[in-house]
mmCIF file of C-alpha atoms in Angstrom:
data_model
loop_
_atom_site.group_PDB
_atom_site.id
_atom_site.type_symbol
_atom_site.label_atom_id
_atom_site.label_comp_id
_atom_site.label_asym_id
_atom_site.label_seq_id
_atom_site.Cartn_x
_atom_site.Cartn_y
_atom_site.Cartn_z
ATOM 1 C CA MET A 1 -12.612 -14.270 36.166
ATOM 2 C CA ARG A 2 -12.886 -10.748 37.480
ATOM 3 C CA GLU A 3 -9.075 -10.711 37.936
ATOM 4 C CA ASP A 4 -8.563 -11.381 34.230
ATOM 5 C CA VAL A 5 -10.909 -8.545 33.268
ATOM 6 C CA GLU A 6 -9.085 -6.174 35.580
ATOM 7 C CA ALA A 7 -5.676 -7.291 34.316
ATOM 8 C CA VAL A 8 -6.750 -6.850 30.697
ATOM 9 C CA LEU A 9 -8.142 -3.396 31.448
ATOM 10 C CA ALA A 10 -4.870 -2.520 33.201
ATOM 11 C CA ALA A 11 -2.906 -3.635 30.135
ATOM 12 C CA ASN A 12 -5.177 -1.497 27.979
ATOM 13 C CA LYS A 13 -4.575 1.484 30.282
ATOM 14 C CA SER A 14 -0.823 0.910 30.064
ATOM 15 C CA PHE A 15 -1.043 1.141 26.287
ATOM 16 C CA TYR A 16 -2.775 4.528 26.445
ATOM 17 C CA ALA A 17 -0.502 5.731 29.256
ATOM 18 C CA ALA A 18 2.486 5.045 26.993
ATOM 19 C CA ILE A 19 0.858 7.239 24.353
ATOM 20 C CA VAL A 20 -0.174 10.068 26.670
ATOM 21 C CA GLU A 21 3.201 10.055 28.403
ATOM 22 C CA ARG A 22 5.020 9.769 25.055
ATOM 23 C CA ASP A 23 7.068 6.919 26.420
ATOM 24 C CA PRO A 24 8.538 4.703 23.681
ATOM 25 C CA GLN A 25 10.073 2.272 26.196
ATOM 26 C CA ALA A 26 6.696 1.769 27.878
ATOM 27 C CA MET A 27 5.173 1.278 24.421
ATOM 28 C CA ASN A 28 7.793 -1.387 23.738
ATOM 29 C CA GLU A 29 6.795 -3.179 26.954
ATOM 30 C CA VAL A 30 3.103 -3.153 26.020
ATOM 31 C CA TRP A 31 3.501 -5.240 22.870
ATOM 32 C CA ALA A 32 3.882 -9.030 22.833
ATOM 33 C CA ARG A 33 7.292 -10.464 21.994
ATOM 34 C CA ASP A 34 6.547 -14.175 21.640
ATOM 35 C CA VAL A 35 4.056 -14.035 18.768
ATOM 36 C CA PRO A 36 3.537 -11.891 15.662
ATOM 37 C CA VAL A 37 1.748 -8.598 16.265
ATOM 38 C CA ALA A 38 -0.223 -6.232 14.059
ATOM 39 C CA CYS A 39 -1.290 -2.595 14.159
ATOM 40 C CA ILE A 40 -3.737 -0.628 12.032
ATOM 41 C CA HIS A 41 -3.436 3.110 12.619
ATOM 42 C CA PRO A 42 -6.393 5.226 11.413
ATOM 43 C CA GLY A 43 -6.320 5.355 7.640
ATOM 44 C CA TRP A 44 -3.127 3.292 7.413
ATOM 45 C CA ASP A 45 -2.654 -0.153 5.996
ATOM 46 C CA ALA A 46 -1.819 -2.860 8.547
ATOM 47 C CA LEU A 47 1.694 -3.015 9.962
ATOM 48 C CA ILE A 48 2.590 -6.592 10.844
ATOM 49 C CA ASP A 49 6.229 -6.325 11.836
ATOM 50 C CA ARG A 50 6.944 -5.596 15.523
ATOM 51 C CA GLU A 51 9.823 -3.245 14.760
ATOM 52 C CA ALA A 52 7.804 -1.400 12.116
ATOM 53 C CA ILE A 53 4.970 -1.017 14.613
ATOM 54 C CA LEU A 54 7.272 0.360 17.316
ATOM 55 C CA ARG A 55 8.936 2.654 14.767
ATOM 56 C CA SER A 56 5.516 4.021 13.793
ATOM 57 C CA TRP A 57 4.715 4.669 17.455
ATOM 58 C CA ARG A 58 8.072 6.385 18.017
ATOM 59 C CA GLN A 59 7.214 8.680 15.115
ATOM 60 C CA ILE A 60 3.749 9.351 16.498
ATOM 61 C CA LEU A 61 4.996 9.889 20.062
ATOM 62 C CA SER A 62 7.701 12.276 18.921
ATOM 63 C CA SER A 63 5.277 14.444 16.966
ATOM 64 C CA ARG A 64 4.486 17.840 18.387
ATOM 65 C CA ASP A 65 1.005 17.107 19.707
ATOM 66 C CA ALA A 66 0.175 14.209 22.002
ATOM 67 C CA PRO A 67 -2.193 12.251 19.776
ATOM 68 C CA ILE A 68 -4.610 10.724 22.288
ATOM 69 C CA LEU A 69 -6.058 12.728 25.148
ATOM 70 C CA GLU A 70 -8.037 9.987 26.828
ATOM 71 C CA CYS A 71 -9.288 6.409 26.560
ATOM 72 C CA ARG A 72 -12.922 5.937 27.589
ATOM 73 C CA ASP A 73 -15.750 3.421 27.605
ATOM 74 C CA GLU A 74 -13.586 0.312 27.715
ATOM 75 C CA THR A 75 -15.494 -2.921 27.140
ATOM 76 C CA PRO A 76 -13.346 -6.014 27.774
ATOM 77 C CA TYR A 77 -13.997 -9.477 26.323
ATOM 78 C CA VAL A 78 -11.887 -12.239 27.862
ATOM 79 C CA HIS A 79 -11.616 -15.693 26.253
ATOM 80 C CA GLY A 80 -9.058 -17.721 28.194
ATOM 81 C CA ASP A 81 -5.590 -16.466 27.300
ATOM 82 C CA VAL A 82 -6.807 -14.097 24.589
ATOM 83 C CA ALA A 83 -8.860 -10.979 25.220
ATOM 84 C CA PHE A 84 -9.902 -7.853 23.418
ATOM 85 C CA VAL A 85 -11.025 -4.430 24.494
ATOM 86 C CA ILE A 86 -13.226 -2.053 22.551
ATOM 87 C CA CYS A 87 -12.859 1.564 23.635
ATOM 88 C CA HIS A 88 -13.095 5.161 22.538
ATOM 89 C CA GLU A 89 -9.998 7.259 21.983
ATOM 90 C CA ILE A 90 -10.590 10.954 22.518
ATOM 91 C CA VAL A 91 -8.229 12.931 20.293
ATOM 92 C CA SER A 92 -8.056 16.619 19.481
ATOM 93 C CA ALA A 93 -9.611 16.006 16.067
ATOM 94 C CA GLY A 94 -12.542 13.909 17.319
ATOM 95 C CA ILE A 95 -13.319 10.420 18.536
ATOM 96 C CA LEU A 96 -11.914 7.093 17.436
ATOM 97 C CA THR A 97 -13.140 3.593 18.183
ATOM 98 C CA ALA A 98 -10.380 1.090 18.875
ATOM 99 C CA THR A 99 -10.106 -2.676 19.053
ATOM 100 C CA ASN A 100 -7.132 -3.864 21.109
ATOM 101 C CA ILE A 101 -6.390 -7.598 21.249
ATOM 102 C CA PHE A 102 -4.273 -8.982 24.082
ATOM 103 C CA ARG A 103 -2.670 -12.359 24.796
ATOM 104 C CA ARG A 104 -1.385 -13.682 28.083
ATOM 105 C CA GLU A 105 2.391 -13.977 27.767
ATOM 106 C CA ASN A 106 4.366 -15.267 30.771
ATOM 107 C CA GLY A 107 1.527 -14.236 33.045
ATOM 108 C CA ASP A 108 1.195 -10.704 31.633
ATOM 109 C CA TRP A 109 -1.373 -9.491 29.133
ATOM 110 C CA LYS A 110 0.444 -8.178 26.077
ATOM 111 C CA LEU A 111 -0.951 -6.330 23.087
ATOM 112 C CA ILE A 112 -0.996 -8.377 19.879
ATOM 113 C CA HIS A 113 -3.190 -6.132 17.705
ATOM 114 C CA HIS A 114 -4.409 -2.537 17.695
ATOM 115 C CA HIS A 115 -6.965 -1.206 15.227
ATOM 116 C CA ALA A 116 -8.311 2.354 15.479
ATOM 117 C CA CYS A 117 -10.777 4.160 13.248
ATOM 118 C CA PRO A 118 -12.513 7.565 13.488
ATOM 119 C CA ILE A 119 -16.228 7.659 14.159
ATOM 120 C CA ALA A 120 -18.587 10.492 13.381
ATOM 121 C CA SER A 121 -19.846 11.010 16.931
ATOM 122 C CA LEU A 122 -20.989 9.160 20.031
ATOM 123 C CA PRO A 123 -24.706 8.488 19.665
ATOM 124 C CA PRO A 124 -26.928 8.143 22.724
ATOM 125 C CA ASP A 125 -27.491 4.544 21.685
ATOM 126 C CA GLU A 126 -28.366 1.669 23.948
ATOM 127 C CA ASP A 127 -26.325 -0.571 21.657
ATOM 128 C CA GLY A 128 -23.125 1.310 22.484
ATOM 129 C CA PRO A 129 -20.375 -0.216 24.611
ATOM 130 C CA ALA A 130 -21.272 -0.842 28.213
ATOM 131 C CA PRO A 131 -18.710 -0.523 30.983
ATOM 132 C CA SER A 132 -19.242 -4.014 32.354
ATOM 133 C CA GLY A 133 -16.735 -6.787 31.774
ATOM 134 C CA ARG A 134 -17.519 -9.820 29.669
ATOM 135 C CA VAL A 135 -15.726 -13.036 30.537
ATOM 136 C CA HIS A 136 -16.015 -16.423 28.839
ATOM 137 C CA MET B 1 -2.133 -26.296 13.092
ATOM 138 C CA ARG B 2 -2.571 -25.784 9.394
ATOM 139 C CA GLU B 3 -6.142 -27.117 9.738
ATOM 140 C CA ASP B 4 -7.009 -24.332 12.177
ATOM 141 C CA VAL B 5 -5.644 -21.678 9.843
ATOM 142 C CA GLU B 6 -7.637 -23.099 6.967
ATOM 143 C CA ALA B 7 -10.796 -23.349 9.053
ATOM 144 C CA VAL B 8 -10.431 -19.759 10.250
ATOM 145 C CA LEU B 9 -9.863 -18.539 6.710
ATOM 146 C CA ALA B 10 -12.940 -20.511 5.618
ATOM 147 C CA ALA B 11 -15.001 -18.844 8.342
ATOM 148 C CA ASN B 12 -13.713 -15.470 7.201
ATOM 149 C CA LYS B 13 -14.676 -16.315 3.621
ATOM 150 C CA SER B 14 -18.154 -17.330 4.789
ATOM 151 C CA PHE B 15 -18.580 -13.906 6.369
ATOM 152 C CA TYR B 16 -17.770 -12.133 3.118
ATOM 153 C CA ALA B 17 -19.795 -14.613 1.076
ATOM 154 C CA ALA B 18 -22.829 -13.719 3.208
ATOM 155 C CA ILE B 19 -22.248 -10.062 2.338
ATOM 156 C CA VAL B 20 -21.629 -10.561 -1.374
ATOM 157 C CA GLU B 21 -24.583 -12.938 -1.687
ATOM 158 C CA ARG B 22 -26.749 -10.628 0.457
ATOM 159 C CA ASP B 23 -27.777 -13.578 2.552
ATOM 160 C CA PRO B 24 -29.036 -12.549 6.007
ATOM 161 C CA GLN B 25 -29.495 -16.175 7.116
ATOM 162 C CA ALA B 26 -25.890 -16.982 6.224
ATOM 163 C CA MET B 27 -24.844 -13.829 8.094
ATOM 164 C CA ASN B 28 -26.767 -15.069 11.117
ATOM 165 C CA GLU B 29 -24.875 -18.369 10.959
ATOM 166 C CA VAL B 30 -21.495 -16.616 10.819
ATOM 167 C CA TRP B 31 -21.817 -14.902 14.204
ATOM 168 C CA ALA B 32 -21.222 -16.625 17.549
ATOM 169 C CA ARG B 33 -24.233 -17.411 19.727
ATOM 170 C CA ASP B 34 -22.623 -18.534 22.984
ATOM 171 C CA VAL B 35 -20.722 -15.352 23.861
ATOM 172 C CA PRO B 36 -21.250 -11.609 23.429
ATOM 173 C CA VAL B 37 -20.299 -10.233 20.020
ATOM 174 C CA ALA B 38 -19.351 -6.795 18.737
ATOM 175 C CA CYS B 39 -19.245 -5.019 15.378
ATOM 176 C CA ILE B 40 -17.720 -1.697 14.346
ATOM 177 C CA HIS B 41 -18.881 -0.658 10.887
ATOM 178 C CA PRO B 42 -16.766 2.045 9.182
ATOM 179 C CA GLY B 43 -17.438 5.352 10.925
ATOM 180 C CA TRP B 44 -20.015 3.830 13.283
ATOM 181 C CA ASP B 45 -19.797 3.443 17.003
ATOM 182 C CA ALA B 46 -19.518 -0.154 18.232
ATOM 183 C CA LEU B 47 -22.621 -2.342 18.221
ATOM 184 C CA ILE B 48 -22.442 -4.890 21.030
ATOM 185 C CA ASP B 49 -25.833 -6.560 20.873
ATOM 186 C CA ARG B 50 -26.136 -9.594 18.574
ATOM 187 C CA GLU B 51 -29.600 -8.656 17.357
ATOM 188 C CA ALA B 52 -28.548 -5.039 16.729
ATOM 189 C CA ILE B 53 -25.546 -6.306 14.760
ATOM 190 C CA LEU B 54 -27.682 -8.621 12.624
ATOM 191 C CA ARG B 55 -30.245 -5.858 12.128
ATOM 192 C CA SER B 56 -27.473 -3.546 10.899
ATOM 193 C CA TRP B 57 -26.316 -6.208 8.457
ATOM 194 C CA ARG B 58 -29.878 -6.800 7.224
ATOM 195 C CA GLN B 59 -30.084 -3.071 6.502
ATOM 196 C CA ILE B 60 -26.725 -3.103 4.722
ATOM 197 C CA LEU B 61 -27.518 -6.258 2.750
ATOM 198 C CA SER B 62 -30.894 -4.906 1.640
ATOM 199 C CA SER B 63 -29.414 -1.648 0.337
ATOM 200 C CA ARG B 64 -29.283 -1.193 -3.385
ATOM 201 C CA ASP B 65 -25.566 -1.761 -3.902
ATOM 202 C CA ALA B 66 -23.688 -4.790 -2.658
ATOM 203 C CA PRO B 67 -21.267 -3.136 -0.277
ATOM 204 C CA ILE B 68 -18.198 -5.371 -0.546
ATOM 205 C CA LEU B 69 -16.888 -6.604 -3.850
ATOM 206 C CA GLU B 70 -14.057 -8.750 -2.605
ATOM 207 C CA CYS B 71 -12.002 -9.751 0.428
ATOM 208 C CA ARG B 72 -8.250 -9.934 -0.195
ATOM 209 C CA ASP B 73 -4.903 -10.334 1.530
ATOM 210 C CA GLU B 74 -6.160 -12.340 4.475
ATOM 211 C CA THR B 75 -3.586 -12.767 7.268
ATOM 212 C CA PRO B 76 -4.778 -15.200 9.951
ATOM 213 C CA TYR B 77 -3.497 -15.291 13.531
ATOM 214 C CA VAL B 78 -4.573 -18.369 15.489
ATOM 215 C CA HIS B 79 -4.197 -18.561 19.284
ATOM 216 C CA GLY B 80 -5.830 -21.767 20.467
ATOM 217 C CA ASP B 81 -9.598 -21.331 20.358
ATOM 218 C CA VAL B 82 -9.458 -17.658 19.434
ATOM 219 C CA ALA B 83 -8.195 -16.306 16.127
ATOM 220 C CA PHE B 84 -8.274 -13.120 14.150
ATOM 221 C CA VAL B 85 -7.913 -12.268 10.511
ATOM 222 C CA ILE B 86 -6.690 -8.991 9.063
ATOM 223 C CA CYS B 87 -7.806 -8.441 5.488
ATOM 224 C CA HIS B 88 -8.657 -5.866 2.870
ATOM 225 C CA GLU B 89 -12.228 -5.256 1.796
ATOM 226 C CA ILE B 90 -12.510 -3.949 -1.737
ATOM 227 C CA VAL B 91 -15.602 -1.750 -2.016
ATOM 228 C CA SER B 92 -16.813 0.527 -4.783
ATOM 229 C CA ALA B 93 -15.689 3.603 -2.850
ATOM 230 C CA GLY B 94 -12.187 2.337 -2.065
ATOM 231 C CA ILE B 95 -10.378 -0.055 0.221
ATOM 232 C CA LEU B 96 -11.050 -0.923 3.845
ATOM 233 C CA THR B 97 -8.874 -2.782 6.307
ATOM 234 C CA ALA B 98 -10.770 -5.175 8.555
ATOM 235 C CA THR B 99 -10.052 -7.038 11.756
ATOM 236 C CA ASN B 100 -12.272 -10.092 12.246
ATOM 237 C CA ILE B 101 -12.028 -12.032 15.514
ATOM 238 C CA PHE B 102 -13.268 -15.630 15.661
ATOM 239 C CA ARG B 103 -13.826 -18.114 18.472
ATOM 240 C CA ARG B 104 -14.205 -21.861 18.219
ATOM 241 C CA GLU B 105 -17.786 -22.680 19.206
ATOM 242 C CA ASN B 106 -18.874 -26.325 19.183
ATOM 243 C CA GLY B 107 -16.081 -27.114 16.748
ATOM 244 C CA ASP B 108 -16.890 -24.278 14.335
ATOM 245 C CA TRP B 109 -15.121 -20.933 14.108
ATOM 246 C CA LYS B 110 -17.664 -18.188 14.720
ATOM 247 C CA LEU B 111 -17.253 -14.446 14.365
ATOM 248 C CA ILE B 112 -17.181 -12.562 17.671
ATOM 249 C CA HIS B 113 -15.985 -9.152 16.445
ATOM 250 C CA HIS B 114 -15.739 -7.260 13.160
ATOM 251 C CA HIS B 115 -14.011 -3.890 12.810
ATOM 252 C CA ALA B 116 -13.601 -2.212 9.421
ATOM 253 C CA CYS B 117 -12.043 1.130 8.548
ATOM 254 C CA PRO B 118 -11.214 2.844 5.245
ATOM 255 C CA ILE B 119 -7.578 3.247 4.279
ATOM 256 C CA ALA B 120 -6.168 5.764 1.843
ATOM 257 C CA SER B 121 -4.544 3.257 -0.510
ATOM 258 C CA LEU B 122 -2.512 0.076 -0.603
ATOM 259 C CA PRO B 123 1.167 1.030 -0.422
ATOM 260 C CA PRO B 124 3.831 -1.235 -1.936
ATOM 261 C CA ASP B 125 5.120 -1.766 1.583
ATOM 262 C CA GLU B 126 6.980 -4.776 2.878
ATOM 263 C CA ASP B 127 5.233 -4.255 6.206
ATOM 264 C CA GLY B 128 1.866 -4.953 4.624
ATOM 265 C CA PRO B 129 -0.074 -8.124 5.346
ATOM 266 C CA ALA B 130 1.508 -11.290 4.068
ATOM 267 C CA PRO B 131 -0.564 -14.230 2.838
ATOM 268 C CA SER B 132 1.036 -16.786 5.130
ATOM 269 C CA GLY B 133 -0.761 -18.152 8.185
ATOM 270 C CA ARG B 134 0.470 -17.450 11.707
ATOM 271 C CA VAL B 135 -0.246 -20.076 14.331
ATOM 272 C CA HIS B 136 0.695 -19.981 18.014
#
């Protein structure tokens, strides 16, 4: 389902656009409403309450520096109505690897979990994420 | 589906049992075979090749110190044939938060993605993971 891969990648892009554009309303739209959601910011414990997650993002988005400069190297994995994307987040302090899990909700892919963690560097490794979609 | 929650939690326990018991064959059994899998060790870039993932675990399991002492605070999220578990990994150097994604494969829940990241500490925070299962 090439359409599903593209829709999931678009939802992932919308998440990072909300960050780059510091748009709390867009961030609110990204997250699922019908099921519980979770978010693990780098170094934080998990937040599992939707309002707490959005509050944390409002704090991050209102900070002086835009936290994420770019999302790269997205690898999507689609499994029916649930999908996840692994990608790199390029920030001023270095590179993070993120796992973003999405669920189809009323026809739209909505974020149900975000987990980001710093990595030391991007190795020239053939095991690293490939740009191709993976659908199952 | 209380049975699904319990089965997912059992699969998550099997993953950590393979680590604690340093059992590479059990680790091999934990991971899905029918679909691509991914693994983000703390500070590493993503591994997306099943054999590379198992090789990394063989290296970790054959190191002198057992890396993970205990898995705690599991919060399962079940969405049909895909589920994920957020949990804490207690290691000698501190505490990690992990996201483990599972997929039902021939009736068994198999790991399709593991992402672990250190956290500073466990705050006494009502937004932290709760022990109850979440099924949708």
